[in-house]
Short mmCIF file of C-alpha atoms in Angstrom, two decimals:
data_model
loop_
_atom_site.label_atom_id
_atom_site.label_comp_id
_atom_site.label_asym_id
_atom_site.label_seq_id
_atom_site.Cartn_x
_atom_site.Cartn_y
_atom_site.Cartn_z
CA MET A 1 -19.77 -15.48 -7.04
CA LEU A 2 -17.96 -16.15 -10.30
CA SER A 3 -15.05 -19.47 -9.97
CA ARG A 4 -11.27 -17.85 -11.24
CA ASP A 5 -11.26 -18.64 -14.48
CA GLU A 6 -15.28 -17.91 -15.01
CA TYR A 7 -13.86 -13.83 -13.77
CA LEU A 8 -10.90 -14.10 -15.62
CA ALA A 9 -12.74 -14.14 -18.72
CA ALA A 10 -14.95 -12.21 -17.84
CA TRP A 11 -13.16 -9.73 -17.49
CA SER A 12 -11.84 -10.16 -20.29
CA ARG A 13 -14.13 -9.43 -22.23
CA TRP A 14 -15.40 -6.53 -20.30
CA HIS A 15 -11.58 -5.27 -21.75
CA GLY A 16 -12.08 -5.32 -24.89
CA ASN A 17 -11.43 -9.39 -25.30
CA THR A 18 -7.41 -8.07 -22.96
CA PRO A 19 -5.95 -12.22 -22.51
CA THR A 20 -5.27 -13.03 -19.39
CA ASP A 21 -2.34 -14.96 -19.76
CA SER A 22 0.52 -12.48 -18.60
CA ALA A 23 2.00 -13.27 -14.83
CA LEU A 24 1.75 -10.08 -14.26
CA VAL A 25 -1.71 -9.19 -15.15
CA ARG A 26 -2.90 -12.96 -14.20
CA GLY A 27 -1.92 -12.97 -10.64
CA TRP A 28 -2.96 -9.37 -9.88
CA LEU A 29 -6.69 -10.09 -10.50
CA THR A 30 -6.36 -12.93 -8.76
CA ALA A 31 -5.25 -11.46 -5.74
CA ALA A 32 -8.13 -8.90 -6.26
CA TRP A 33 -10.78 -11.93 -7.21
CA THR A 34 -9.50 -13.27 -4.09
CA LEU A 35 -10.52 -10.53 -1.37
CA ALA A 36 -13.13 -10.18 -2.91
CA ARG A 37 -14.51 -12.99 -2.34
CA PRO A 38 -15.66 -12.79 1.10
CA LEU A 39 -16.64 -8.94 0.26
CA ALA A 40 -18.87 -10.19 -1.93
CA GLY A 41 -21.51 -8.09 -0.56
CA LEU A 42 -20.29 -5.14 -0.39
CA SER A 43 -20.55 -2.47 -2.99
CA PRO A 44 -17.73 -2.38 -5.97
CA LEU A 45 -18.80 2.07 -5.10
CA VAL A 46 -17.39 1.45 -1.78
CA ALA A 47 -14.40 -0.37 -3.06
CA THR A 48 -13.81 2.69 -5.73
CA ALA A 49 -14.48 5.33 -3.02
CA LEU A 50 -11.50 3.66 -0.35
CA GLY A 51 -8.69 3.23 -3.16
CA LEU A 52 -8.75 6.77 -3.93
CA LEU A 53 -9.31 7.87 -0.58
CA VAL A 54 -6.00 5.49 0.51
CA ALA A 55 -4.28 6.31 -2.37
CA ALA A 56 -4.48 10.37 -1.98
CA ALA A 57 -3.74 9.63 1.98
CA ALA A 58 -0.24 8.45 0.36
CA VAL A 59 0.42 12.29 -0.33
CA PRO A 60 1.15 13.83 2.85
CA VAL A 61 2.11 10.15 4.42
CA ALA A 62 5.00 10.65 1.48
CA GLY A 63 5.70 14.64 2.18
CA ALA A 64 6.86 13.26 6.54
CA GLY A 65 9.44 11.97 4.63
CA GLY A 66 11.86 9.38 6.30
CA ALA A 67 10.19 5.86 7.53
CA TRP A 68 6.93 7.75 6.61
CA LEU A 69 7.80 6.70 2.89
CA ILE A 70 7.98 3.16 3.85
CA ALA A 71 4.10 3.24 4.49
CA ALA A 72 3.64 5.30 1.95
CA GLY A 73 4.39 3.18 -0.43
CA LEU A 74 2.19 0.44 1.33
CA LEU A 75 -1.06 2.79 0.81
CA VAL A 76 -0.23 3.71 -2.78
CA GLY A 77 0.21 -0.79 -2.86
CA LEU A 78 -2.95 -1.00 -1.27
CA SER A 79 -4.80 1.57 -2.84
CA GLY A 80 -4.21 -0.26 -6.41
CA LEU A 81 -5.10 -3.14 -4.86
CA LEU A 82 -8.93 -1.99 -4.31
CA ASP A 83 -9.29 -0.44 -7.13
CA SER A 84 -8.93 -4.23 -8.78
CA LEU A 85 -11.26 -4.91 -5.38
CA ASP A 86 -14.25 -3.24 -7.20
CA GLY A 87 -13.98 -4.07 -10.72
CA ALA A 88 -13.64 -7.80 -9.25
CA LEU A 89 -17.03 -7.49 -7.43
CA ALA A 90 -18.65 -5.72 -10.53
CA ILE A 91 -17.85 -8.57 -12.40
CA GLY A 92 -17.71 -11.64 -10.18
CA THR A 93 -21.12 -11.10 -8.69
CA GLY A 94 -22.59 -10.13 -11.49
CA ARG A 95 -22.88 -6.15 -11.02
CA ALA A 96 -20.70 -4.87 -13.98
CA SER A 97 -21.73 -2.31 -16.10
CA ARG A 98 -20.77 1.17 -18.82
CA ARG A 99 -21.33 3.31 -16.16
CA GLY A 100 -19.23 1.25 -13.59
CA VAL A 101 -16.35 1.01 -16.19
CA VAL A 102 -15.90 4.15 -16.74
CA LEU A 103 -16.26 5.69 -13.81
CA ASP A 104 -13.13 3.36 -12.66
CA SER A 105 -11.73 4.49 -15.62
CA VAL A 106 -11.33 7.66 -14.27
CA VAL A 107 -10.64 6.71 -10.90
CA ASP A 108 -7.29 5.25 -11.93
CA ARG A 109 -6.31 8.18 -13.59
CA LEU A 110 -6.91 10.32 -10.46
CA SER A 111 -5.22 8.22 -8.33
CA GLU A 112 -2.57 7.77 -10.88
CA VAL A 113 -2.16 11.78 -10.15
CA THR A 114 -1.59 11.76 -6.68
CA TYR A 115 1.30 8.98 -7.38
CA ALA A 116 2.88 11.67 -9.21
CA ALA A 117 2.49 14.23 -6.69
CA ALA A 118 3.75 11.64 -3.87
CA LEU A 119 6.84 11.40 -5.64
CA TRP A 120 6.85 15.31 -5.50
CA VAL A 121 6.99 15.14 -2.11
CA ALA A 122 9.18 12.63 -1.50
CA GLY A 123 12.31 14.34 -3.13
CA ALA A 124 11.39 13.61 -7.35
CA PRO A 125 12.07 16.86 -9.64
CA GLY A 126 8.13 18.60 -10.09
CA TRP A 127 9.28 17.99 -14.25
CA LEU A 128 10.01 14.26 -14.03
CA ALA A 129 6.54 13.80 -11.52
CA VAL A 130 4.71 15.10 -14.08
CA ALA A 131 6.78 13.22 -16.85
CA PHE A 132 5.53 10.54 -15.13
CA GLY A 133 2.28 11.15 -14.90
CA ALA A 134 1.62 11.78 -17.90
CA LEU A 135 2.96 8.87 -19.60
CA CYS A 136 0.55 7.22 -16.41
CA TRP A 137 -2.00 8.72 -18.00
CA LEU A 138 -0.83 9.28 -22.08
CA PRO A 139 -1.78 5.14 -22.58
CA ASP A 140 -5.14 4.93 -21.88
CA TYR A 141 -5.75 7.95 -23.75
CA LEU A 142 -3.98 6.21 -26.67
CA ARG A 143 -6.51 3.20 -25.97
CA ALA A 144 -9.63 5.03 -25.25
CA ARG A 145 -9.25 7.60 -28.88
CA ALA A 146 -8.48 4.52 -30.52
CA GLY A 147 -11.70 2.36 -28.96
CA GLN A 148 -13.51 5.99 -31.13
CA ALA A 149 -12.34 5.40 -33.95
CA GLY A 150 -13.44 2.01 -33.88
CA VAL A 151 -10.93 -0.44 -32.41
CA ALA A 152 -12.79 -3.29 -30.01
CA GLU A 153 -9.68 -4.67 -28.51
CA THR A 154 -7.21 -2.71 -25.91
CA GLY A 155 -4.27 -3.59 -27.90
CA LEU A 156 -0.75 -4.87 -27.00
CA LEU A 157 -0.32 -5.38 -23.62
CA SER A 158 2.66 -3.16 -22.84
CA VAL A 159 5.43 -2.89 -20.42
CA TRP A 160 3.98 0.28 -18.95
CA GLU A 161 -0.29 -1.06 -17.51
CA ARG A 162 -2.03 0.02 -14.11
CA PRO A 163 -0.65 -3.03 -11.96
CA THR A 164 3.30 -1.95 -13.09
CA ARG A 165 2.54 1.94 -12.16
CA VAL A 166 1.33 0.78 -8.70
CA ALA A 167 4.28 -1.20 -8.21
CA MET A 168 6.89 0.97 -9.68
CA THR A 169 5.52 3.98 -7.35
CA GLY A 170 5.08 1.60 -3.81
CA MET A 171 8.32 -0.17 -4.56
CA THR A 172 10.44 3.70 -5.08
CA LEU A 173 8.25 5.07 -1.89
CA GLY A 174 9.27 2.33 -0.08
CA GLY A 175 12.71 1.55 -0.92
CA ALA A 176 13.10 5.25 -0.58
CA GLY A 177 12.15 5.16 3.48
CA VAL A 178 14.51 2.20 3.72
CA VAL A 179 17.18 4.15 3.24
CA ALA A 180 15.65 6.74 4.25
CA GLY A 181 18.72 7.04 7.33
CA LEU A 182 21.32 6.82 4.27
CA ASP A 183 20.63 10.63 3.33
CA ALA A 184 19.55 8.35 0.14
CA VAL A 185 16.07 8.97 -0.06
CA ASP A 186 16.07 11.59 -2.89
CA PRO A 187 18.02 10.07 -5.67
CA VAL A 188 16.17 6.70 -5.07
CA VAL A 189 12.93 8.99 -5.59
CA THR A 190 14.08 10.30 -8.50
CA ALA A 191 15.47 6.79 -10.03
CA GLY A 192 12.46 5.72 -9.69
CA ALA A 193 10.08 7.97 -11.32
CA ALA A 194 12.80 8.19 -14.47
CA VAL A 195 12.59 5.06 -14.48
CA GLY A 196 8.46 4.94 -14.26
CA THR A 197 8.83 7.33 -16.60
CA ALA A 198 10.56 4.85 -19.40
CA LEU A 199 8.77 2.41 -18.89
CA GLY A 200 5.85 4.83 -19.75
CA ALA A 201 7.54 5.96 -23.09
CA VAL A 202 8.36 2.92 -24.23
CA ALA A 203 4.61 2.01 -23.71
CA VAL A 204 4.15 4.95 -25.82
CA VAL A 205 5.20 3.53 -28.85
CA GLN A 206 5.28 -0.33 -27.79
CA LEU A 207 1.33 0.87 -28.86
CA GLY A 208 1.03 3.34 -31.36
CA PHE A 209 2.98 1.11 -34.14
CA SER A 210 -0.25 -1.93 -32.39
CA LEU A 211 -2.72 0.33 -32.33
CA ARG A 212 -1.74 1.97 -36.10
CA ARG A 213 -1.86 -1.35 -36.88
CA MET A 214 -5.49 -1.88 -36.06
CA LEU A 215 -6.05 1.53 -37.55
CA ALA A 216 -5.02 0.23 -40.48
CA ASP A 217 -7.22 -2.41 -40.93
#
């Protein structure tokens, strides 16, 4: 298993030389690396599948409402950690591949569909949940299209990266569960979905300017 610094450097290379000096990104990756160390013998594919299953499980749990929303928020957080675990296992143990990178990206997008669905069944308006989900997808879609156009770098790290999406969804659901007894679930879930959607819109603008410069070179 690679050391933490070796893992961070390797992760950056596999993600288009994405910088890892951000406190959020570095902390998220360090947590995944720490969890992966004692599980080095586990197949990354197992962690990928578990992450998607846990994310999907958050939807019916969120639909149960009440204090179950706290459990749904925890499931979302766990799904995000498992998603990072598969990458930590693959990169940290030398089993990373281009096929794995593509599969990981697909599972990320499917997980984000479940996050939007969980917010919807918890009480967010349908149109807002759809906007939330779309703006989880759009930044990475822009990066993928830019990559097809020859841009080797991932571009600017925006305010709406994968760790932020997981944290925003988990905290929104968990917070709604905390105030469930006050009949404030719908306002909390709606507010959380709205903030996430706004952050997604800001991220698209940030990436748009960043990628525009790279495509002009």
